[in-house]
Short mmCIF file of C-alpha atoms in Angstrom, two decimals:
data_model
loop_
_atom_site.label_atom_id
_atom_site.label_comp_id
_atom_site.label_asym_id
_atom_site.label_seq_id
_atom_site.Cartn_x
_atom_site.Cartn_y
_atom_site.Cartn_z
CA MET A 1 -33.46 -11.08 45.55
CA ARG A 2 -35.83 -7.98 45.00
CA ARG A 3 -36.32 -5.50 47.10
CA ILE A 4 -39.20 -2.70 46.98
CA ILE A 5 -39.59 0.09 49.66
CA ILE A 6 -42.97 1.54 49.80
CA GLY A 7 -43.61 5.17 51.12
CA VAL A 8 -47.09 5.23 53.43
CA GLY A 9 -47.05 9.28 54.06
CA GLY A 10 -49.56 11.82 54.48
CA VAL A 11 -51.19 14.02 57.49
CA THR A 12 -51.65 12.66 60.78
CA ASN A 13 -53.82 10.86 61.96
CA GLY A 14 -54.79 10.35 57.69
CA GLY A 15 -55.09 6.74 58.82
CA LYS A 16 -51.61 5.73 57.96
CA THR A 17 -51.01 3.39 60.21
CA THR A 18 -53.96 1.45 60.37
CA LEU A 19 -52.95 1.37 56.27
CA THR A 20 -49.64 0.20 57.26
CA LYS A 21 -50.13 -2.19 59.77
CA ARG A 22 -53.06 -3.89 57.48
CA LEU A 23 -50.47 -4.30 54.59
CA LEU A 24 -47.95 -5.87 56.69
CA ALA A 25 -50.26 -8.71 57.85
CA SER A 26 -50.96 -9.46 54.02
CA LEU A 27 -47.85 -8.66 51.65
CA PRO A 28 -45.06 -11.20 51.88
CA ASN A 29 -41.66 -10.60 53.72
CA CYS A 30 -42.76 -7.90 54.65
CA CYS A 31 -40.99 -5.20 57.32
CA VAL A 32 -41.57 -1.38 58.39
CA VAL A 33 -40.28 1.10 59.71
CA HIS A 34 -42.07 4.24 61.58
CA GLN A 35 -40.73 7.18 61.00
CA ASP A 36 -42.36 8.20 64.73
CA ASP A 37 -39.85 5.83 66.08
CA PHE A 38 -37.01 8.13 65.17
CA PHE A 39 -38.33 11.22 66.96
CA LYS A 40 -35.85 12.89 69.45
CA LEU A 41 -36.78 13.42 73.22
CA PRO A 42 -38.43 15.96 74.19
CA GLU A 43 -35.93 18.45 75.59
CA HIS A 44 -33.61 18.41 72.04
CA ILE A 45 -37.00 20.26 70.67
CA GLU A 46 -37.13 23.38 70.38
CA VAL A 47 -39.79 26.02 71.27
CA GLY A 48 -40.70 27.65 67.49
CA GLU A 49 -42.24 31.45 67.27
CA ASP A 50 -46.00 30.13 67.11
CA GLY A 51 -44.75 29.33 71.28
CA PHE A 52 -44.97 25.11 71.00
CA LYS A 53 -42.65 22.84 71.52
CA GLN A 54 -41.99 21.85 67.69
CA TRP A 55 -42.53 17.96 66.89
CA ASP A 56 -43.84 19.02 63.70
CA VAL A 57 -41.34 19.53 61.69
CA ILE A 58 -38.02 17.28 60.43
CA THR A 59 -35.58 18.69 63.07
CA SER A 60 -37.25 16.95 65.67
CA ILE A 61 -36.70 13.87 64.10
CA ASP A 62 -33.11 11.70 63.89
CA MET A 63 -33.33 11.86 60.16
CA GLU A 64 -29.88 10.00 59.70
CA ALA A 65 -30.99 7.64 61.94
CA MET A 66 -33.81 6.70 59.81
CA VAL A 67 -31.92 5.93 56.65
CA ASN A 68 -29.33 4.35 58.65
CA THR A 69 -31.81 1.59 59.07
CA VAL A 70 -33.44 1.74 56.04
CA THR A 71 -29.86 0.86 54.71
CA ALA A 72 -29.37 -1.35 56.86
CA TRP A 73 -32.35 -2.96 55.54
CA ILE A 74 -31.29 -2.59 51.73
CA GLU A 75 -28.59 -4.55 52.49
CA ASN A 76 -29.45 -7.53 53.95
CA PRO A 77 -33.58 -7.86 53.87
CA ALA A 78 -33.67 -11.28 54.90
CA LYS A 79 -31.55 -10.44 58.24
CA PHE A 80 -33.13 -7.40 59.13
CA ALA A 81 -36.59 -9.27 58.11
CA ARG A 82 -35.30 -12.31 60.68
CA SER A 83 -34.15 -9.51 63.35
CA HIS A 84 -37.95 -8.02 63.51
CA GLY A 85 -39.39 -11.24 63.79
CA VAL A 86 -40.94 -11.38 60.21
CA THR A 87 -40.55 -14.78 58.62
CA VAL A 88 -38.80 -14.68 54.97
CA CYS A 89 -40.40 -17.24 52.38
CA ARG A 90 -40.08 -17.44 48.87
CA LEU A 91 -42.98 -16.24 46.44
CA ASN A 92 -42.51 -19.00 44.19
CA GLU A 93 -40.77 -21.84 45.37
CA GLU A 94 -39.34 -22.88 41.76
CA HIS A 95 -38.63 -20.16 40.69
CA GLY A 96 -35.74 -18.20 43.36
CA GLU A 97 -35.94 -14.90 41.02
CA ASN A 98 -38.66 -14.36 42.38
CA ASP A 99 -37.96 -13.80 45.83
CA ILE A 100 -38.84 -10.01 46.95
CA GLN A 101 -38.81 -8.63 49.62
CA ILE A 102 -40.33 -5.47 50.99
CA LEU A 103 -40.04 -2.76 53.35
CA ILE A 104 -42.42 -0.37 54.38
CA LEU A 105 -42.20 3.04 55.54
CA GLU A 106 -44.26 4.88 57.34
CA GLY A 107 -44.48 8.62 58.68
CA PHE A 108 -46.10 12.21 58.08
CA LEU A 109 -42.62 13.43 56.87
CA LEU A 110 -40.94 10.75 54.18
CA TYR A 111 -40.39 12.93 51.45
CA ASN A 112 -39.39 16.51 52.82
CA HIS A 113 -36.26 13.85 53.19
CA LYS A 114 -34.80 13.67 49.79
CA PRO A 115 -32.39 10.43 50.25
CA LEU A 116 -35.65 8.93 51.92
CA ALA A 117 -37.69 9.73 49.65
CA ASP A 118 -35.34 9.05 46.61
CA MET A 119 -35.46 5.25 48.37
CA CYS A 120 -39.24 4.60 48.06
CA ALA A 121 -40.39 2.86 44.61
CA GLN A 122 -44.54 3.90 45.31
CA ARG A 123 -45.22 6.52 47.47
CA PHE A 124 -48.67 6.93 48.88
CA TYR A 125 -50.18 10.14 50.03
CA LEU A 126 -53.09 10.07 52.68
CA THR A 127 -55.07 13.80 53.05
CA ILE A 128 -57.93 14.19 54.74
CA PRO A 129 -59.82 17.69 55.21
CA TYR A 130 -58.99 20.02 58.21
CA GLU A 131 -62.18 19.45 60.37
CA GLU A 132 -61.88 15.67 59.74
CA CYS A 133 -58.26 15.68 60.78
CA LYS A 134 -58.96 17.79 63.86
CA HIS A 135 -62.07 15.94 65.12
CA ARG A 136 -59.20 12.62 64.61
CA ARG A 137 -56.55 14.21 66.71
CA SER A 138 -58.63 15.29 69.18
CA GLY A 139 -59.70 11.84 69.95
CA ARG A 140 -56.19 9.96 70.31
CA ASP A 141 -54.52 9.59 73.04
CA TYR A 142 -51.30 10.51 73.50
CA PRO A 143 -47.50 9.86 75.34
CA ILE A 144 -47.55 13.44 75.04
CA PRO A 145 -51.07 14.93 75.46
CA ASP A 146 -51.80 18.00 73.21
CA PRO A 147 -51.35 21.40 74.70
CA PRO A 148 -54.68 23.50 74.28
CA GLY A 149 -54.49 25.29 70.47
CA LEU A 150 -51.36 22.84 68.59
CA PHE A 151 -53.04 21.33 66.48
CA ASP A 152 -54.49 25.04 65.25
CA GLY A 153 -51.41 26.53 66.22
CA HIS A 154 -48.73 24.26 65.17
CA VAL A 155 -49.78 21.00 63.71
CA TRP A 156 -52.25 22.42 60.71
CA PRO A 157 -49.66 24.85 59.47
CA MET A 158 -46.48 22.44 59.75
CA TYR A 159 -49.22 19.87 57.55
CA LEU A 160 -49.59 22.36 55.06
CA LYS A 161 -46.54 24.16 54.63
CA HIS A 162 -44.51 21.07 54.45
CA ARG A 163 -47.18 19.69 52.07
CA CYS A 164 -46.53 22.78 50.45
CA GLU A 165 -42.72 22.54 50.10
CA MET A 166 -42.85 18.40 49.20
CA GLU A 167 -45.25 19.41 46.27
CA GLU A 168 -42.48 22.22 44.61
CA SER A 169 -39.89 19.54 45.11
CA GLY A 170 -41.53 17.71 42.10
CA VAL A 171 -41.18 14.56 44.14
CA SER A 172 -44.42 11.74 42.42
CA VAL A 173 -46.91 10.58 45.08
CA VAL A 174 -49.87 9.13 45.13
CA SER A 175 -52.57 10.55 46.45
CA ILE A 176 -55.16 8.73 48.26
CA ASP A 177 -58.89 9.70 49.97
CA GLY A 178 -58.43 8.94 53.54
CA LEU A 179 -62.28 9.81 53.84
CA LEU A 180 -62.67 6.36 52.04
CA SER A 181 -63.49 3.03 53.43
CA LYS A 182 -60.45 1.80 55.56
CA ASP A 183 -61.45 -1.22 52.79
CA ASP A 184 -61.47 0.87 50.09
CA ILE A 185 -58.16 2.58 51.15
CA PHE A 186 -56.55 -0.86 51.81
CA ASN A 187 -57.61 -2.38 48.28
CA GLN A 188 -56.57 0.67 46.25
CA VAL A 189 -52.62 0.29 47.57
CA TYR A 190 -52.73 -3.52 47.46
CA THR A 191 -53.70 -3.62 44.03
CA ASN A 192 -51.23 -0.84 43.24
CA ILE A 193 -48.34 -2.09 45.34
CA TRP A 194 -48.67 -5.88 43.35
CA ASN A 195 -48.74 -4.57 39.82
CA LYS A 196 -45.38 -1.97 40.63
CA ILE A 197 -43.93 -5.61 42.18
CA LEU A 198 -45.12 -7.74 38.93
CA ASN A 199 -43.35 -5.52 36.52
CA PHE A 200 -39.90 -4.40 39.29
CA SER A 201 -37.32 -5.98 38.35
#
C-alpha cells in the first residue's frame, strides 16, 4: 500500500478549502486533515503587541496534535479512512501494488512547521494579492468575527512574515495563482497530483 500526503497551503481566503473539497471528491481513497480544526481555545490565544488576539501565528494551533493525527493516518490509512467515512477501494483490482492512500493537509501555516512540511510529498501554495484577500476576507462570516482593523493590523502582516520565513527555510512549494478560475486551479493541481502518484514509489 502506497501512502502520499499532499499539502494545500497559502494565504487566508486564497481558495484552499474550495480546492481541497474538490480534490477530496475526485481522488481515490482520499482523506483530509484541516489545520483549522486544531486551533486552541480562545482563552488560550495571547494578545500580541499589535493589540490583537494572535490567531494567525503557529502557537495558536496545537501542532503536536495535528502531527499526531497525521501520524495515525500514516500508520493505518485504511482504518483512518473508514473512521472518517471514506470508502476504501483499489485503483486496480488486479494489481494490489497499485493501491494508493491519499491524505490532504489543508491550512495556512502547514509549511512553517518542519515536521509537518517534511511529511508532504507535494506542497501547493495558493497566493492572492492584498486587495483581493482583504475583499474576500471582509465577505466571510467567521464564528469569531474579525474586530475592526484585524486584517491590516494582524492578518496580512502575519501572512507576509510567515511566507518570508517559509521561503527562507528553503521548503519547496508549487505556487498557485489564486486569481485563476476555480476550474483552472483544480485542473492544475489535480494533474500535478496524478503525475506524482503515477511516479510515486
